[in-house]
PDB file of N, CA and C in Angstrom:
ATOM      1  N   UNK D   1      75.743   9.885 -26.570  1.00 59.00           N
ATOM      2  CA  UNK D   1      75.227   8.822 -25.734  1.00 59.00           C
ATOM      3  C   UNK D   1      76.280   7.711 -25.655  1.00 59.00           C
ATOM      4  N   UNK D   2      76.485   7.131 -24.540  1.00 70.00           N
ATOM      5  CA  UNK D   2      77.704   6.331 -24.090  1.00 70.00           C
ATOM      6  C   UNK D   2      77.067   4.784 -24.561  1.00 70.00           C
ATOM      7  N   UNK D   3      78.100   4.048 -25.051  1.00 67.00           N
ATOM      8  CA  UNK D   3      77.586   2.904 -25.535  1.00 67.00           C
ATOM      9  C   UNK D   3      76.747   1.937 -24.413  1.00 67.00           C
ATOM     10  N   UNK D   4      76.867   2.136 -23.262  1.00 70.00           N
ATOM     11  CA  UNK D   4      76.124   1.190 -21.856  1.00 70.00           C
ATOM     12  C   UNK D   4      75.647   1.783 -21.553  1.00 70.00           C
ATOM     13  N   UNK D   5      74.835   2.998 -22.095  1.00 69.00           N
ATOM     14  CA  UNK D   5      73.603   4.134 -21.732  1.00 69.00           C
ATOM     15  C   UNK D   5      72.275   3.238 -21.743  1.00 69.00           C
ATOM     16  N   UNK D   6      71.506   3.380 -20.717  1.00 64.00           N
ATOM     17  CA  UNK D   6      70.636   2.660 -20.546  1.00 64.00           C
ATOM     18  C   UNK D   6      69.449   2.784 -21.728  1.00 64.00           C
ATOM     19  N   UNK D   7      69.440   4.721 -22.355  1.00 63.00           N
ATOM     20  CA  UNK D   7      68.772   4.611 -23.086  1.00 63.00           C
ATOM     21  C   UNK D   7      69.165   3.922 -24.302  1.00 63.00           C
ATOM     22  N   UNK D   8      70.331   4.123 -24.532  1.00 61.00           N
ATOM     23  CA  UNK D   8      70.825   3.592 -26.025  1.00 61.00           C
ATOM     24  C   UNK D   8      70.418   1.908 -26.261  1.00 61.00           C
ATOM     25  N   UNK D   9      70.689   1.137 -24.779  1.00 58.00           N
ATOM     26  CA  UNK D   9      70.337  -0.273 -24.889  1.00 58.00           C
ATOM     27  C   UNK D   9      69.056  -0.693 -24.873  1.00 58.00           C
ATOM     28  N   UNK D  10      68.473  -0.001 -24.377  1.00 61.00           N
ATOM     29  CA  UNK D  10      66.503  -0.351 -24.632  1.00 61.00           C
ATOM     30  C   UNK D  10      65.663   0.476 -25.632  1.00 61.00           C
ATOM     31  N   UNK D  11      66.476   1.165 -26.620  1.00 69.00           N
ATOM     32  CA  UNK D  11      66.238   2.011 -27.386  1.00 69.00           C
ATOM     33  C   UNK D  11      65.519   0.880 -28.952  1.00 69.00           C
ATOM     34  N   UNK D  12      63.675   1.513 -28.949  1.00 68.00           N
ATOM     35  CA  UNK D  12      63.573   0.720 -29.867  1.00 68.00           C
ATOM     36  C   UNK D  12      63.778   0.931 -31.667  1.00 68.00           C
ATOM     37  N   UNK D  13      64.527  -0.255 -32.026  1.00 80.00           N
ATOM     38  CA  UNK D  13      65.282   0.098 -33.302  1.00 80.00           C
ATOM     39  C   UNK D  13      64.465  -0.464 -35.047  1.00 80.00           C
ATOM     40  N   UNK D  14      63.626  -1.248 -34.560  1.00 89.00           N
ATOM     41  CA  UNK D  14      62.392  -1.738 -35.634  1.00 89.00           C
ATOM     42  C   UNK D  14      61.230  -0.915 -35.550  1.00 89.00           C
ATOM     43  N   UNK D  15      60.474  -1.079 -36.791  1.00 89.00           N
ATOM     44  CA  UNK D  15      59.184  -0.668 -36.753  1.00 89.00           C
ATOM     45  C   UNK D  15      58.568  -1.734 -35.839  1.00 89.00           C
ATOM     46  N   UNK D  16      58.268  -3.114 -36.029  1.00 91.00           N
ATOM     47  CA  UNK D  16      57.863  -3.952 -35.341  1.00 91.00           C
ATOM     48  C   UNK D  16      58.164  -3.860 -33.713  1.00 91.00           C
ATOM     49  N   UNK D  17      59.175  -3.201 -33.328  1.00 88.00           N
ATOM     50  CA  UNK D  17      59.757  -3.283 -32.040  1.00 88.00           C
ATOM     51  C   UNK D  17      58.863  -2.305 -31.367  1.00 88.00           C
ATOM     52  N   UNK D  18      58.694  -0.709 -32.054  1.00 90.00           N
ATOM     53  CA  UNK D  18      57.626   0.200 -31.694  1.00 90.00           C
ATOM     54  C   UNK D  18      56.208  -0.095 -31.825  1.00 90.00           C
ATOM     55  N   UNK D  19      55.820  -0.861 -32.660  1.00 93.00           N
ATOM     56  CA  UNK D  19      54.689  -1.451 -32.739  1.00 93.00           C
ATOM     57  C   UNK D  19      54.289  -2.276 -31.555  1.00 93.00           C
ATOM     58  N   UNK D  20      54.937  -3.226 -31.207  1.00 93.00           N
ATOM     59  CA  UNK D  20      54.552  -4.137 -30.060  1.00 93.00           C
ATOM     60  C   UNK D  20      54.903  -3.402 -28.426  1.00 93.00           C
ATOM     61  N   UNK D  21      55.525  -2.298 -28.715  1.00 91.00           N
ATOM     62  CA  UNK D  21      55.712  -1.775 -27.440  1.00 91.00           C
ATOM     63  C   UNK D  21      54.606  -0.757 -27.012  1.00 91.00           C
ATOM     64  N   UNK D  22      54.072  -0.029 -28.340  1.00 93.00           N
ATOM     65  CA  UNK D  22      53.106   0.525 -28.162  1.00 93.00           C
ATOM     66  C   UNK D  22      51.667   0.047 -27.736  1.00 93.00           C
ATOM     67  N   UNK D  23      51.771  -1.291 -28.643  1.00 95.00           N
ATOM     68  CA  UNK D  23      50.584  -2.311 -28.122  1.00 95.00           C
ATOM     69  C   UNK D  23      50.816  -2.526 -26.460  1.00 95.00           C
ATOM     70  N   UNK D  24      51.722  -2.634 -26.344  1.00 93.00           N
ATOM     71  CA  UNK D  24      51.851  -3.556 -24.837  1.00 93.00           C
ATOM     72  C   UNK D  24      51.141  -2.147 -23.749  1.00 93.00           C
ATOM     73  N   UNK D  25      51.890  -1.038 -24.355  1.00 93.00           N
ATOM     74  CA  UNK D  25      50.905   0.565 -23.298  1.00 93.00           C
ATOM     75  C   UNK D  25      49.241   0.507 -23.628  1.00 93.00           C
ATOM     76  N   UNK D  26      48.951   0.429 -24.536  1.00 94.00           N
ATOM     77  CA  UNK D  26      47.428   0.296 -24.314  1.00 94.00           C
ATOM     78  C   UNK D  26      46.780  -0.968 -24.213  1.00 94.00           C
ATOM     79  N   UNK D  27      47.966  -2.127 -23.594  1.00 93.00           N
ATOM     80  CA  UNK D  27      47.238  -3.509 -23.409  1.00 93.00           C
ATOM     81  C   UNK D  27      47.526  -3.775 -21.840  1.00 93.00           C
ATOM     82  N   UNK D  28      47.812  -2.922 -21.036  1.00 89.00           N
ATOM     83  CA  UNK D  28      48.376  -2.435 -19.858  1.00 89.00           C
ATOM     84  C   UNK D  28      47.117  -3.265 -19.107  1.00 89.00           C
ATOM     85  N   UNK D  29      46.025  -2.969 -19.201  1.00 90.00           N
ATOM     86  CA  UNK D  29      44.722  -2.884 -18.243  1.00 90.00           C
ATOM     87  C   UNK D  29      44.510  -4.779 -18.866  1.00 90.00           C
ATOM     88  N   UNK D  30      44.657  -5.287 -19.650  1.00 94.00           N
ATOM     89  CA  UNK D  30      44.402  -7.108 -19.961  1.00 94.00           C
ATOM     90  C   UNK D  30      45.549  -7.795 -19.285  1.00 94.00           C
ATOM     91  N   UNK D  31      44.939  -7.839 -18.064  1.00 94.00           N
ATOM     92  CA  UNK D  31      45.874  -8.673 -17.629  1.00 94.00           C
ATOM     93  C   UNK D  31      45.169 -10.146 -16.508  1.00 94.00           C
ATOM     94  N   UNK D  32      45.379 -11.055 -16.465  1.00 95.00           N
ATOM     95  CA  UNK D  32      45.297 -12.143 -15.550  1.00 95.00           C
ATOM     96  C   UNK D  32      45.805 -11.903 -13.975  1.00 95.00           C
ATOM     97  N   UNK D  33      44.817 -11.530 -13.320  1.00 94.00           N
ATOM     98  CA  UNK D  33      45.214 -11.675 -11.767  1.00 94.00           C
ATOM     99  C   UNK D  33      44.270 -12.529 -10.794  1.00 94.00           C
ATOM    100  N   UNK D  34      44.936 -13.268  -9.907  1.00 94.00           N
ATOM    101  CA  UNK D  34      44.710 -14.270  -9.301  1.00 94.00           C
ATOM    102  C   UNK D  34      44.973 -14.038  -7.829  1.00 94.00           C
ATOM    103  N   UNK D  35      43.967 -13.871  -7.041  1.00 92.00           N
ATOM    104  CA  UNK D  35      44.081 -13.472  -5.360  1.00 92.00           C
ATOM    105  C   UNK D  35      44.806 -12.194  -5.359  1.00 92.00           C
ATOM    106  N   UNK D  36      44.634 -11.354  -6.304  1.00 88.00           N
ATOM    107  CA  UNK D  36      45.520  -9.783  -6.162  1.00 88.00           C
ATOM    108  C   UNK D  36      46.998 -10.061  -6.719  1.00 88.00           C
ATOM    109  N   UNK D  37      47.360 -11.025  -7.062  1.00 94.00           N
ATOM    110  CA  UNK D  37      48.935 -11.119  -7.947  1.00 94.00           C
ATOM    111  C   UNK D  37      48.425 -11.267  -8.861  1.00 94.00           C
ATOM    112  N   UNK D  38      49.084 -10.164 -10.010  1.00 94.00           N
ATOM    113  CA  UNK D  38      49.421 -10.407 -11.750  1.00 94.00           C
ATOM    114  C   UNK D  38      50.053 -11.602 -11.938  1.00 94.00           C
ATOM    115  N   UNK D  39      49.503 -12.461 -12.580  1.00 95.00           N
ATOM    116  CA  UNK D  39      49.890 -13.348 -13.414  1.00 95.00           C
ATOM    117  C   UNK D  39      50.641 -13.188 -14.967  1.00 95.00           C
ATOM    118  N   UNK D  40      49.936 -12.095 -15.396  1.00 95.00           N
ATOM    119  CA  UNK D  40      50.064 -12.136 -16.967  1.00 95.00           C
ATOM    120  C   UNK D  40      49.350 -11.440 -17.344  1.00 95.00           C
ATOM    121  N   UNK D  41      49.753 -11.408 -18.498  1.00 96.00           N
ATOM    122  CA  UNK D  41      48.726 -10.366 -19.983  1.00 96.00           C
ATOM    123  C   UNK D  41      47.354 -11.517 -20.236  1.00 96.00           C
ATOM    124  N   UNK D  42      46.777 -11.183 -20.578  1.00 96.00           N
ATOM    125  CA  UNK D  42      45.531 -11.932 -21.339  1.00 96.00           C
ATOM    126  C   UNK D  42      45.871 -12.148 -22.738  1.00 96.00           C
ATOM    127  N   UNK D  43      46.604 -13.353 -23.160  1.00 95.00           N
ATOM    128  CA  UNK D  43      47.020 -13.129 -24.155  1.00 95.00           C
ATOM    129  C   UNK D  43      45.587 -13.094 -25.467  1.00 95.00           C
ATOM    130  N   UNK D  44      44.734 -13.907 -24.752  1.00 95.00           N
ATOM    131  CA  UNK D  44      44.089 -13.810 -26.417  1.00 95.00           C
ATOM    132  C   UNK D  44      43.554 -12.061 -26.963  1.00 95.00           C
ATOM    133  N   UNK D  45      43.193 -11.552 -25.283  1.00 96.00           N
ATOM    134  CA  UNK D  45      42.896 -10.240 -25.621  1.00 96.00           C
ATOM    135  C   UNK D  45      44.130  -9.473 -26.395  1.00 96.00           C
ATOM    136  N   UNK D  46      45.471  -9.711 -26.080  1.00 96.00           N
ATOM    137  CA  UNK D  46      46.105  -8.580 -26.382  1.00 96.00           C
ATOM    138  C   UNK D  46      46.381  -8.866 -28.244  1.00 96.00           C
ATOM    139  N   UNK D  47      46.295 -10.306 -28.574  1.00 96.00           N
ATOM    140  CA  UNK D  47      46.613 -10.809 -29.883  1.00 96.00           C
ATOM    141  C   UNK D  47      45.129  -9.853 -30.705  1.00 96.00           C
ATOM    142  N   UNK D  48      44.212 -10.200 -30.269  1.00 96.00           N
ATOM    143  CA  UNK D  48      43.003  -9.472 -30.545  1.00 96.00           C
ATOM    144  C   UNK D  48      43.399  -7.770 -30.520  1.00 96.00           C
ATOM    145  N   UNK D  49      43.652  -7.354 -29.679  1.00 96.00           N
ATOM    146  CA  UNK D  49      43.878  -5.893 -30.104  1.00 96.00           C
ATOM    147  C   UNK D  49      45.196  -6.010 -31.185  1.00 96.00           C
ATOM    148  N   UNK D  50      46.233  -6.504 -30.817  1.00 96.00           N
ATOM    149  CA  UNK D  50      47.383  -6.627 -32.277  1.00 96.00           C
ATOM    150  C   UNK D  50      46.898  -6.805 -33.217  1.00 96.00           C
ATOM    151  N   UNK D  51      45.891  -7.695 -33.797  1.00 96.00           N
ATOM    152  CA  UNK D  51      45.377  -7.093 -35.031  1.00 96.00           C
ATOM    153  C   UNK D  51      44.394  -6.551 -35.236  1.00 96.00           C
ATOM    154  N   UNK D  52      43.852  -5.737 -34.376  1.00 96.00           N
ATOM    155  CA  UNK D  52      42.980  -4.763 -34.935  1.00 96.00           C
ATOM    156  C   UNK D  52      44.095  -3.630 -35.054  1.00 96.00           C
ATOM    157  N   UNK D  53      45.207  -3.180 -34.546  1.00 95.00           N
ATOM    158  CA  UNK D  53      46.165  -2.382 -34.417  1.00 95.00           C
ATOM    159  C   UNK D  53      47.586  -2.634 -36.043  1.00 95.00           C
ATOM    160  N   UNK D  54      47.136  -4.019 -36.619  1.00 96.00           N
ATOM    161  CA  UNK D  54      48.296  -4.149 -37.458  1.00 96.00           C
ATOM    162  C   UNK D  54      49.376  -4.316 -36.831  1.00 96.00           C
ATOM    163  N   UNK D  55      49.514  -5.164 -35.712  1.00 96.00           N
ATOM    164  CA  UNK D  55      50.755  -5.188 -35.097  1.00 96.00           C
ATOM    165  C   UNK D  55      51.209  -7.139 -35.718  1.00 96.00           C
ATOM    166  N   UNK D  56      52.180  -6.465 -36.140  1.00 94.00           N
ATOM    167  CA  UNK D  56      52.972  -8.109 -36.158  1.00 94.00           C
ATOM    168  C   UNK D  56      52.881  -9.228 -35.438  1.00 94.00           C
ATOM    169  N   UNK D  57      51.899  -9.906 -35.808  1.00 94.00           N
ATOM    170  CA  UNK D  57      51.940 -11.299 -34.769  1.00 94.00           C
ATOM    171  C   UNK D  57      53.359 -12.434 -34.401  1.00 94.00           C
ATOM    172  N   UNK D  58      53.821 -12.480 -35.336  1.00 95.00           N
ATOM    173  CA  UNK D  58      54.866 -12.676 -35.075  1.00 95.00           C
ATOM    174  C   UNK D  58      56.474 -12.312 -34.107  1.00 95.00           C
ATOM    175  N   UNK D  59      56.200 -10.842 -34.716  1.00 93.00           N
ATOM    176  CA  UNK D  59      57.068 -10.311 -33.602  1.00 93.00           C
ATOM    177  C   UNK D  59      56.311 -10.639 -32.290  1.00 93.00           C
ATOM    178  N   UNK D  60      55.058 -10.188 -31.878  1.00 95.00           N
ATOM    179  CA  UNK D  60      54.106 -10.317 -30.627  1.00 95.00           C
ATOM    180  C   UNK D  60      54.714 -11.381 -30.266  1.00 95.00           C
ATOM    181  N   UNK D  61      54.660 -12.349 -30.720  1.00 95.00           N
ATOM    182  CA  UNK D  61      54.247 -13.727 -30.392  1.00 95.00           C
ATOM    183  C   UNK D  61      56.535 -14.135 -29.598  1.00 95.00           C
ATOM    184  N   UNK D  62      57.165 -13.234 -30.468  1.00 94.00           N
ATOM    185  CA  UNK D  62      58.616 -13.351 -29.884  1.00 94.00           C
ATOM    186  C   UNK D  62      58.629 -12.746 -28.884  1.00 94.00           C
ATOM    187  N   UNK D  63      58.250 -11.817 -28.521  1.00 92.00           N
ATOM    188  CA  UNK D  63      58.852 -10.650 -27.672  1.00 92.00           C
ATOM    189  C   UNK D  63      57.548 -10.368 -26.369  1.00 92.00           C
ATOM    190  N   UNK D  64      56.704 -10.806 -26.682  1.00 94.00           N
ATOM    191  CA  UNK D  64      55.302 -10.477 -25.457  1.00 94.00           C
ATOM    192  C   UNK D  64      55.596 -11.277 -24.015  1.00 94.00           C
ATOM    193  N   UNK D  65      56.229 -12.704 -24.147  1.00 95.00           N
ATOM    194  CA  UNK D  65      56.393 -13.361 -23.164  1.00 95.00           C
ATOM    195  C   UNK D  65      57.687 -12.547 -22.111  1.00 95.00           C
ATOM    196  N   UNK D  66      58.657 -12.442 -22.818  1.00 93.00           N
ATOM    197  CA  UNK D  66      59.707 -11.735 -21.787  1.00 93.00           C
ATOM    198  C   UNK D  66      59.185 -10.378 -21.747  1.00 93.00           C
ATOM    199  N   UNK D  67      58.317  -9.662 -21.898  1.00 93.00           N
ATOM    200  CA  UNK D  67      57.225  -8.512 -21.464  1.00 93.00           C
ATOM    201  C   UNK D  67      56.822  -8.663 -20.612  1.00 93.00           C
ATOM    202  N   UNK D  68      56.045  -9.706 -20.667  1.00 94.00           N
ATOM    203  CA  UNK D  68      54.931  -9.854 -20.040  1.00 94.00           C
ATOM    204  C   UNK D  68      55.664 -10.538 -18.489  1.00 94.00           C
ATOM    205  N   UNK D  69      56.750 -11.274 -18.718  1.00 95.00           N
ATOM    206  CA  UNK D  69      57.382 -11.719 -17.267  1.00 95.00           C
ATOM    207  C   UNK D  69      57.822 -10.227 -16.105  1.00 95.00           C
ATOM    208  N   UNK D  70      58.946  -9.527 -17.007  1.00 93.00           N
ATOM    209  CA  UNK D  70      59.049  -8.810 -16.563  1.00 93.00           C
ATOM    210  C   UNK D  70      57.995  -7.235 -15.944  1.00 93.00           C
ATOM    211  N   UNK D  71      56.494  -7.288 -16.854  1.00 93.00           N
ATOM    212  CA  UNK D  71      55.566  -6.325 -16.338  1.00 93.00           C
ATOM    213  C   UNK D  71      54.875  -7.005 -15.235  1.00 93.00           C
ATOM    214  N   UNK D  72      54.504  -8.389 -15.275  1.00 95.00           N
ATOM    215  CA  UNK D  72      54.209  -8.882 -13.851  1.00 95.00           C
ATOM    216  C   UNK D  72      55.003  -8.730 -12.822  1.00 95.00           C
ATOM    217  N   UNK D  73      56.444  -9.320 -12.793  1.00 95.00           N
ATOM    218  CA  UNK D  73      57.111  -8.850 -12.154  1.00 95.00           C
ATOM    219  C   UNK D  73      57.056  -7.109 -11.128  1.00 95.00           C
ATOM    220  N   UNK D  74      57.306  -6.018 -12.155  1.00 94.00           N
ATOM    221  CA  UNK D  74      57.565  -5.295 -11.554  1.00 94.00           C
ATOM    222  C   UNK D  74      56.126  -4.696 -11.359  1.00 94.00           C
ATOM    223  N   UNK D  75      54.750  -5.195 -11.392  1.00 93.00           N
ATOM    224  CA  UNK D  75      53.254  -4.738 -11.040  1.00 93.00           C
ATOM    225  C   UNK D  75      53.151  -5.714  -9.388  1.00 93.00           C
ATOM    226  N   UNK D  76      53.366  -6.873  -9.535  1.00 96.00           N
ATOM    227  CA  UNK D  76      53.804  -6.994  -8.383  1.00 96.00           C
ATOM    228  C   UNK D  76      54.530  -6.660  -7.323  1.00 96.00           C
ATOM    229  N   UNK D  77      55.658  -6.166  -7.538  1.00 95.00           N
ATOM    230  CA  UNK D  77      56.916  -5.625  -6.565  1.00 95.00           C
ATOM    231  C   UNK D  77      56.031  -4.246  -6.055  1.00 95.00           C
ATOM    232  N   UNK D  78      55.469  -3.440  -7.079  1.00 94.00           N
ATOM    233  CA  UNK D  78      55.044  -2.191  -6.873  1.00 94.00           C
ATOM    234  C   UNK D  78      54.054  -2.156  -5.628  1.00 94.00           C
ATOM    235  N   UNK D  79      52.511  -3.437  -6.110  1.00 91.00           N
ATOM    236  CA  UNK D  79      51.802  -3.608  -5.230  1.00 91.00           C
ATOM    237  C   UNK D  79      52.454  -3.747  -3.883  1.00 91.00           C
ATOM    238  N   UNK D  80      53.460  -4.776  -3.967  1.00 92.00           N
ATOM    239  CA  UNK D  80      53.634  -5.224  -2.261  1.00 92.00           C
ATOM    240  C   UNK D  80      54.172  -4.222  -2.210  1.00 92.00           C
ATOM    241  N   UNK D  81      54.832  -3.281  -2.145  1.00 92.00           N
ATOM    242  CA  UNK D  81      55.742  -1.902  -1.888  1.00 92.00           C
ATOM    243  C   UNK D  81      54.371  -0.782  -1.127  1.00 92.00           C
ATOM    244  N   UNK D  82      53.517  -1.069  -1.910  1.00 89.00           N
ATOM    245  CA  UNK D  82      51.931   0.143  -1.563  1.00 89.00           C
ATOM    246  C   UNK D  82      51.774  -0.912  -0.180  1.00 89.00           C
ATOM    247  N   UNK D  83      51.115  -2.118  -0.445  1.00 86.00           N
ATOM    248  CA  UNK D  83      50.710  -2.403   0.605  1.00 86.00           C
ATOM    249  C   UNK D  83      51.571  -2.560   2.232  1.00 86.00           C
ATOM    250  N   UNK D  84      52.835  -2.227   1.927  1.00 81.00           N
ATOM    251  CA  UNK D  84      53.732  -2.573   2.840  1.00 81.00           C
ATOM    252  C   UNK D  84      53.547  -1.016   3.818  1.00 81.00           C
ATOM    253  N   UNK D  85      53.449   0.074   3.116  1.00 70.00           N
ATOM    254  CA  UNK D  85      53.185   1.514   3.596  1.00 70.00           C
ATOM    255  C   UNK D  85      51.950   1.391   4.625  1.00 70.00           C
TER     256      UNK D  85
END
């Protein structure tokens, strides 16, 4: 694998890192939407499933926001892309 391999750079390297990424796939459906745009995760819901899951609040609490920008982001782009068809 080439060092600027896309997998190698998003490749997760903590337990905590797999932990909160796994949370974030089954926290997919808590999200804040407003007139049909994603806003965001629901955060209290998803902190609520992190610990029923044993997920690091801490890490959560580093790493959920630039998640959560970028999954709105691209849940939006997707929508207007459907509705544009």
């Amino acid at each position: 694998m080439c060092k600027e391999c896309p997998r190698r750079q998003t490749r997760l390297e903590t337990l905590e890192g797999r932990q909160v990424w796994e949370l974030v796939l089954r926290a997919r459906n808590q999200l804040r939407v407003i007139q049909g745009a994603v806003v965001g995760f629901d955060f209290g819901a998803v902190f609520a499933l992190a610990a029923a899951m044993g997920v690091n609040r801490v890490a959560l609490a580093e790493w959920l926001p630039g998640i959560e920008a970028v999954a709105a982001r691209e849940m939006n782009r997707m929508m207007k892309e459907q509705s544009d068809v």
